[in-house]
Short mmCIF file of C-alpha atoms in Angstrom, two decimals:
data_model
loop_
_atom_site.label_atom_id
_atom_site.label_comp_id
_atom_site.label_asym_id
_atom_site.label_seq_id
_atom_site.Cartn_x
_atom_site.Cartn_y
_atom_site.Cartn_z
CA UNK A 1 66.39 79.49 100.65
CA UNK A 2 63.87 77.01 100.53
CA UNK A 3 64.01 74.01 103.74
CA UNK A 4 63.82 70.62 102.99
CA UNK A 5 60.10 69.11 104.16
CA UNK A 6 59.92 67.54 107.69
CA UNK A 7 57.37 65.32 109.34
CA UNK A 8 56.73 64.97 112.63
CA UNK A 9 55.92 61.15 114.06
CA UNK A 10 54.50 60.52 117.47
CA UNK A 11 56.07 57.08 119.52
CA UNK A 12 54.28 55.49 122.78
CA UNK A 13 56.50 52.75 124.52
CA UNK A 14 53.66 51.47 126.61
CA UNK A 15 54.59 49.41 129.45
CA UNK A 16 52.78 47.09 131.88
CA UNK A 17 54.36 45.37 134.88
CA UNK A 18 53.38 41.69 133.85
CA UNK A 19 53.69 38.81 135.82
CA UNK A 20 57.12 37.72 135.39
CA UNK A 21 59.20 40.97 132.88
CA UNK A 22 58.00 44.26 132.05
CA UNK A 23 55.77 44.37 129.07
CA UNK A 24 55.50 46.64 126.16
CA UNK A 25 52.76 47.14 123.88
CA UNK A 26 53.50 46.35 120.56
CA UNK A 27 51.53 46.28 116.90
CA UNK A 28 51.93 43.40 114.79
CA UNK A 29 52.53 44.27 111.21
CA UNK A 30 51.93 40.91 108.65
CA UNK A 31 55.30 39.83 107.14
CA UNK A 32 57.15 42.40 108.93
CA UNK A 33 59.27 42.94 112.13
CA UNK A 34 56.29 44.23 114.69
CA UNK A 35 56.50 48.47 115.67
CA UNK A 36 55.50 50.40 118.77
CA UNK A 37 52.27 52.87 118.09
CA UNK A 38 52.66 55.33 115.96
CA UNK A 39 51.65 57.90 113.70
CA UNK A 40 51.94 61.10 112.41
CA UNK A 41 51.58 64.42 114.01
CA UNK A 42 48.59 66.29 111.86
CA UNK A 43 48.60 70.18 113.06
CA UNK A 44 45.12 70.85 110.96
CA UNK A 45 43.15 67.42 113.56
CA UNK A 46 45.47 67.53 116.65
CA UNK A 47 45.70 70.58 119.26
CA UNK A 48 48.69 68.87 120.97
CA UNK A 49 51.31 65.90 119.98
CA UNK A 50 50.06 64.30 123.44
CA UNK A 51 46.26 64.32 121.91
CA UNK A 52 48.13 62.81 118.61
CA UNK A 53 49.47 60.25 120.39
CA UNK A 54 46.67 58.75 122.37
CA UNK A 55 44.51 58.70 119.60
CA UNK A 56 47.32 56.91 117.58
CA UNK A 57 47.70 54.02 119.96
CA UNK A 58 43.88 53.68 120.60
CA UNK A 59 43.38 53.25 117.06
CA UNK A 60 46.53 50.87 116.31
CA UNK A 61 46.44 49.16 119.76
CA UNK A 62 43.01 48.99 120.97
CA UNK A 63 44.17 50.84 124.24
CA UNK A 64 43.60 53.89 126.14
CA UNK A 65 46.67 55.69 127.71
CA UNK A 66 47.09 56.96 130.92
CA UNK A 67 50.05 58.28 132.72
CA UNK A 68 52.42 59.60 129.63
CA UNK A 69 55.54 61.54 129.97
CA UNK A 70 57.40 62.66 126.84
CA UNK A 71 60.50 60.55 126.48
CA UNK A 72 62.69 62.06 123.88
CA UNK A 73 63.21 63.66 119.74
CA UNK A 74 64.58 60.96 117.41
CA UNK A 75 65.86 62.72 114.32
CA UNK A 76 68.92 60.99 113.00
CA UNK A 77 68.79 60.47 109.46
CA UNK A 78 68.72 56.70 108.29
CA UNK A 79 67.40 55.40 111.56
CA UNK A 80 63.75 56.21 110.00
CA UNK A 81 62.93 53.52 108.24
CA UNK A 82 59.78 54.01 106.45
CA UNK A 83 56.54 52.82 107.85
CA UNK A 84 53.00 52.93 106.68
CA UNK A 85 51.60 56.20 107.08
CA UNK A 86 54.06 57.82 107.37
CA UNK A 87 56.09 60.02 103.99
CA UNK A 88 59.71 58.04 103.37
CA UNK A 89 62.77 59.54 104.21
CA UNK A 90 63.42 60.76 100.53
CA UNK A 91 60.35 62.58 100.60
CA UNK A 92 60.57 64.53 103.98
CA UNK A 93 62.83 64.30 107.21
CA UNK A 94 61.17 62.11 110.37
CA UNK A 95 61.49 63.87 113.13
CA UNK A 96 59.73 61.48 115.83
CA UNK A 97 58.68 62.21 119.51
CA UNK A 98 58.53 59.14 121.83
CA UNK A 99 56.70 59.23 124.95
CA UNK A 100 56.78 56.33 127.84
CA UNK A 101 53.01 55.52 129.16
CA UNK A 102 52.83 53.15 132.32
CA UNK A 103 49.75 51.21 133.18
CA UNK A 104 49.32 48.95 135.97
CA UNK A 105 47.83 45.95 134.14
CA UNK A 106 48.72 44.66 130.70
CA UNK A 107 45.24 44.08 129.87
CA UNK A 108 43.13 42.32 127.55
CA UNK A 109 43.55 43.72 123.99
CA UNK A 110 40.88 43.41 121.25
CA UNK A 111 41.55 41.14 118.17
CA UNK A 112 43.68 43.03 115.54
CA UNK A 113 45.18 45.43 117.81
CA UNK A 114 48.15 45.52 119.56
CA UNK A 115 49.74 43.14 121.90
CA UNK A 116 51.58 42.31 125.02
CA UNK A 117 55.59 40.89 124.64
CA UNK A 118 58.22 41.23 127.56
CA UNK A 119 60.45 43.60 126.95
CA UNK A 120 63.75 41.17 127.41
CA UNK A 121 62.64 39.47 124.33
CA UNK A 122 63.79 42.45 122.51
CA UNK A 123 66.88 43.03 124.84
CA UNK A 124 67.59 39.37 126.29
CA UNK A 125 71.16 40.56 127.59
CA UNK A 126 69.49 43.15 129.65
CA UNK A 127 68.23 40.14 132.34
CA UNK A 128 70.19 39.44 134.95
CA UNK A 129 67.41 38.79 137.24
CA UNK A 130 69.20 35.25 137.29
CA UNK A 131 72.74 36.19 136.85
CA UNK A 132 75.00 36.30 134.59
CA UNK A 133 72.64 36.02 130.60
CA UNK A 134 74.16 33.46 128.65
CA UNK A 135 73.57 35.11 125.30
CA UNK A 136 76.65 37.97 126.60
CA UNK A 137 79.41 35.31 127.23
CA UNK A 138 78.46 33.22 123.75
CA UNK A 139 78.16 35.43 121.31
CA UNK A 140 77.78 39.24 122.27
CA UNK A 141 81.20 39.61 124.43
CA UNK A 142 83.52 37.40 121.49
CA UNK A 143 81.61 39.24 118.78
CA UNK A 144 82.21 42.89 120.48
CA UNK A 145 85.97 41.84 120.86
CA UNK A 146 86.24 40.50 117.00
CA UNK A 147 84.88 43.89 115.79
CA UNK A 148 87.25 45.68 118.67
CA UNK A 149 90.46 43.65 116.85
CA UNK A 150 89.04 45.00 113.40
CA UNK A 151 89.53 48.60 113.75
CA UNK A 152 91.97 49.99 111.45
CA UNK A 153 94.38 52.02 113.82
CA UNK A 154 95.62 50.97 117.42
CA UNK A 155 93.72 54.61 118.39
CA UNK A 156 90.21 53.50 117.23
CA UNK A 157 90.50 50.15 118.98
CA UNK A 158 91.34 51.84 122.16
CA UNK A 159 88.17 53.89 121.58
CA UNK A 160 86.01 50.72 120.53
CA UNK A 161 87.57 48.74 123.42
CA UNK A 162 87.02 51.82 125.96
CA UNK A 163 83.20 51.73 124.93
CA UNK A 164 82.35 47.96 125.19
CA UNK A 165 84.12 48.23 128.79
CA UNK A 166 81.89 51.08 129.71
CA UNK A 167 78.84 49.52 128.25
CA UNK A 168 79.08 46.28 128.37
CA UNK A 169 81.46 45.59 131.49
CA UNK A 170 84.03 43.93 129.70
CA UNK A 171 87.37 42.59 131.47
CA UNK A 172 86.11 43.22 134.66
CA UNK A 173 84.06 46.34 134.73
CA UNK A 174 81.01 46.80 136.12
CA UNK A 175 77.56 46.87 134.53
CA UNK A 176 75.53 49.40 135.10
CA UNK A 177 71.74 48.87 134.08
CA UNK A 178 70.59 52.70 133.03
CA UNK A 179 73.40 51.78 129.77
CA UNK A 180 70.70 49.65 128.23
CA UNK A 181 70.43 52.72 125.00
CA UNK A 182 74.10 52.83 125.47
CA UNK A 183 74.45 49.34 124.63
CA UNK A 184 71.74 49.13 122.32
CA UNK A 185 73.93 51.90 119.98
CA UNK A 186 76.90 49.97 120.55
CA UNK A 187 75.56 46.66 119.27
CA UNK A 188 73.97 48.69 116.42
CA UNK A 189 77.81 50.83 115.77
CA UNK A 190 79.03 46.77 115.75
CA UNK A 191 76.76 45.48 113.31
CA UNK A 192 75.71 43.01 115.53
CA UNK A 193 71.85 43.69 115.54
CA UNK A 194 69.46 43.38 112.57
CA UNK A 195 68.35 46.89 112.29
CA UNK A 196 72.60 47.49 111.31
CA UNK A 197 71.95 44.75 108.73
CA UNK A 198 69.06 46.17 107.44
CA UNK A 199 69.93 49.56 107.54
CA UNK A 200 73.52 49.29 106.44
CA UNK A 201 72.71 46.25 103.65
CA UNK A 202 74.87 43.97 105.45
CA UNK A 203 76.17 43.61 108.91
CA UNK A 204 77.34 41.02 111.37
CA UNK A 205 74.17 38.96 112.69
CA UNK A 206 75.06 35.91 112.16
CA UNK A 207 73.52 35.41 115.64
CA UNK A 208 70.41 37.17 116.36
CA UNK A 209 70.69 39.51 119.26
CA UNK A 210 67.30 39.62 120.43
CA UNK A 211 64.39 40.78 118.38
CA UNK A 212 64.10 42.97 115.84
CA UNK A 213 61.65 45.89 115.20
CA UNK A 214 60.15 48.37 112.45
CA UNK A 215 62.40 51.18 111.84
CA UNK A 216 64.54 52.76 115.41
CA UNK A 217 61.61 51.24 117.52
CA UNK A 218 64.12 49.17 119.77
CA UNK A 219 66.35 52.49 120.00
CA UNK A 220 62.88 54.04 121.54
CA UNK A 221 62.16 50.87 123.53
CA UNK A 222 65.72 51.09 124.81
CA UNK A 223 65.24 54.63 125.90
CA UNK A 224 62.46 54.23 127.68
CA UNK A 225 64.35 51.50 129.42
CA UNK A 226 67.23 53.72 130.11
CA UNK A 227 64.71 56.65 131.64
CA UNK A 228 62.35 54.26 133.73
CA UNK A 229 65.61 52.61 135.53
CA UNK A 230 67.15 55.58 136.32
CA UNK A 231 63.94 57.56 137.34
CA UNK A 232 62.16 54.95 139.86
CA UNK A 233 65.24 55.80 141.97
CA UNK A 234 64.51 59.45 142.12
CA UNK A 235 60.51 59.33 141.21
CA UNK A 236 57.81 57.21 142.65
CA UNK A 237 57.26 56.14 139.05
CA UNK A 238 56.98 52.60 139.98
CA UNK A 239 53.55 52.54 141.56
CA UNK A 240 52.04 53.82 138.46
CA UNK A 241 52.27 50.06 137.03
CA UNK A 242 51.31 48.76 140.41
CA UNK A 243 47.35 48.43 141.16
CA UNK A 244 45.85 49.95 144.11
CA UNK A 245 46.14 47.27 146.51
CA UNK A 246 49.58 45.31 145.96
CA UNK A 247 51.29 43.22 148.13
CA UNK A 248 55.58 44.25 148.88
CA UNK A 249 57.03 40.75 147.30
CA UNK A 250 54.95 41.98 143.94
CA UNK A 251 56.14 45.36 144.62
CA UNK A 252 59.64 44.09 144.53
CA UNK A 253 58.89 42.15 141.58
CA UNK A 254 58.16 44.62 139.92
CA UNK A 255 60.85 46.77 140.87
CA UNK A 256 63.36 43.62 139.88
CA UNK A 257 61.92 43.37 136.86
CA UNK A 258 62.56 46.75 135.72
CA UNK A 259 66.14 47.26 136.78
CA UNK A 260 66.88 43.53 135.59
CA UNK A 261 68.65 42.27 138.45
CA UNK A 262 67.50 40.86 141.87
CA UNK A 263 66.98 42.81 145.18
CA UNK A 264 68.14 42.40 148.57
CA UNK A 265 64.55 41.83 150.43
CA UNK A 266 65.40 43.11 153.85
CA UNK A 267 67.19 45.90 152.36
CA UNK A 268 64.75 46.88 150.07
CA UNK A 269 61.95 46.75 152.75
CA UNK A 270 63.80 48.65 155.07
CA UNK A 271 64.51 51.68 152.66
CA UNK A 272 61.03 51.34 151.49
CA UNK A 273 59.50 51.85 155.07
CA UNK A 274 61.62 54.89 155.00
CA UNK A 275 59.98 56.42 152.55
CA UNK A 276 56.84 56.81 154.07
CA UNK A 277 55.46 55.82 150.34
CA UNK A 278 53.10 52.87 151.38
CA UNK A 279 51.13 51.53 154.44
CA UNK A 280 49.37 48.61 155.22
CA UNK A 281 45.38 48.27 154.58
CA UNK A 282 44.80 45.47 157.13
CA UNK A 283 43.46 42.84 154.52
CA UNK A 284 45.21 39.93 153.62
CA UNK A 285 45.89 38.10 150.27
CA UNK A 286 46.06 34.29 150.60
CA UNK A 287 48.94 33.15 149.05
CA UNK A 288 49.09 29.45 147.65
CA UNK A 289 51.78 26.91 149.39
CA UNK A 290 52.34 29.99 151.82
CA UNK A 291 51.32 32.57 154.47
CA UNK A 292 48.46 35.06 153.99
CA UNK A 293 50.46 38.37 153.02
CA UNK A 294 48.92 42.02 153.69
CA UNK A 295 47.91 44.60 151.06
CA UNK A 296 49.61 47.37 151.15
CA UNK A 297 48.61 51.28 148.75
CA UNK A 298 50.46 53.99 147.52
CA UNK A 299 50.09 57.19 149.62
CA UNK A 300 50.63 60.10 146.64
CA UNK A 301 51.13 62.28 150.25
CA UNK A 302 54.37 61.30 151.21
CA UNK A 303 55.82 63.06 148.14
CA UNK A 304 54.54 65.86 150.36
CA UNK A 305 56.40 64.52 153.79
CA UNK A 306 59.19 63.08 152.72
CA UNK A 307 62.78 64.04 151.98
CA UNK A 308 62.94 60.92 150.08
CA UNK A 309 61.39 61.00 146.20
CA UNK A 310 62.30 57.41 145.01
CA UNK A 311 62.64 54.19 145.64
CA UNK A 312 66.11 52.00 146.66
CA UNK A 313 67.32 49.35 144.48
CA UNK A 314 69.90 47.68 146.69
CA UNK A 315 71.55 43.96 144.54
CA UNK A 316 71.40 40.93 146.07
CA UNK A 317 74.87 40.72 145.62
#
């Protein structure tokens, strides 16, 4: 029996800190929703997919990788739409690997490479950095109870409404930020996102839900989300995207920015001291309209110390 031909493609959600949201690295692609980096896995040129894969985005994006981690295997057929080199789905099966790579500074890209875009523009309803986002109580919460009412039988609304609850906190539940894939497949099972429109040839998106991307690109993006909220609290992730002298209110940024919600300062500070994970340097920053604030580095040896392996997130509220 003869199998059907696969092909491997290799994924790199880059992301950057940035000054006010995490950023990704993205490639723009001329009359065409923008992708991540990518390419295909070639067992003849590359020894590992990891070699693949930084030679991928260094070509497409202009930039060199650092700390990678493999994220997950995409293989779900119809969620490969095809892209430029690689073989369409009706010629082989797209199996693709993603992989998260942090980097403390979204640097300066050369011209026709990739670029730097926050990664809420994609996922605007994953922000609640300053409460409640606007775009869930217009037109994703009515639009997710519309397509709840539609089901056919009383048993597959329960399960629809059961799964915006869990996802999306409806009628009073809470909202837990490491759902962002969750939510991202829910809005796709809904129709409510492009990539259902396009995929399907006609869905609900009458109202743009954030931005679109090339092929399952957002379902990778939204992955990576999912793993880097859930693993700063067990990891010490986080100070890969932080330079080597940061101050704690840029620390906290950053930290805010990634879970999308904002921290309790004396809380956070207080668990962070715990840790053992940074220590002061003695030199100051100057800080405009306010007081000098001290520099603070990572120590890698408290890993070694510490009970602790991750950082808190305590809410504000």
């Amino acid at each position: 029996m003869s199998l059907p031909p696969v092909a491997v493609g290799l994924n790199a959600v880059v992301v950057a800190a940035g000054e006010e949201a995490p950023q990704v690295l993205v490639v723009p692609r001329e009359g065409a929703d923008p992708s991540l980096p990518f390419g295909p896995f070639d067992p003849a040129r590359h020894r590992t997919f990891e070699i693949g894969l930084r030679e991928w985005v260094s070509e497409q994006a202009h930039f060199q990788l650092g700390y990678v981690e493999q994220l997950y295997t995409f293989g779900d057929r119809g969620r490969e739409a095809p892209l430029a080199n690689l073989p369409s789905s009706d010629e082989a099966r797209i199996i693709s690997v993603g992989y998260l790579a942090l980097t403390p500074e979204a640097t300066v890209l050369a011209a026709g490479g990739g670029e730097w875009q926050s990664w809420y523009r994609y996922f605007p309803w994953e922000d609640w950095r300053r409460g409640k986002p606007a775009i869930l109580a217009d037109h994703i919460e009515p639009a997710l109870r519309r397509w709840i009412d539609e089901a056919e039988t009383e048993g597959r609304r329960d399960g629809r409404r059961d799964r915006a609850r869990i996802t999306f906190g409806l009628d009073g539940r809470g909202w837990n930020e490491e759902r962002c894939l969750d939510r991202y497949e829910l809005l796709y099972s809904a129709g409510l996102i492009e990539e259902a429109a396009r995929d399907r040839h006609g869905a609900n998106t009458s109202v743009p839900v954030g931005r679109p991307m090339a092929s399952d690109h957002r379902r990778i993006i939204a992955t990576a989300i999912s793993r880097l909220r859930g693993k700063i609290k067990y990891r010490p992730v986080v100070f890969e995207l932080m330079p080597e002298r940061f101050t704690l209110s840029a620390l906290q940024k950053t930290v805010e920015g990634i879970v999308g919600y904002p921290l309790h300062k004396q809380n956070f500070r207080r668990a962070l001291e715990r840790t053992g994970f940074v220590e002061g340097t003695g030199k100051m920053l100057a800080q405009t309209g306010g007081r000098p604030a001290e520099l603070f580095r990572y120590r890698r040896e408290a890993l070694r110390e510490a009970a602790a392996t991750g950082i808190a997130t305590p809410r504000l509220n």
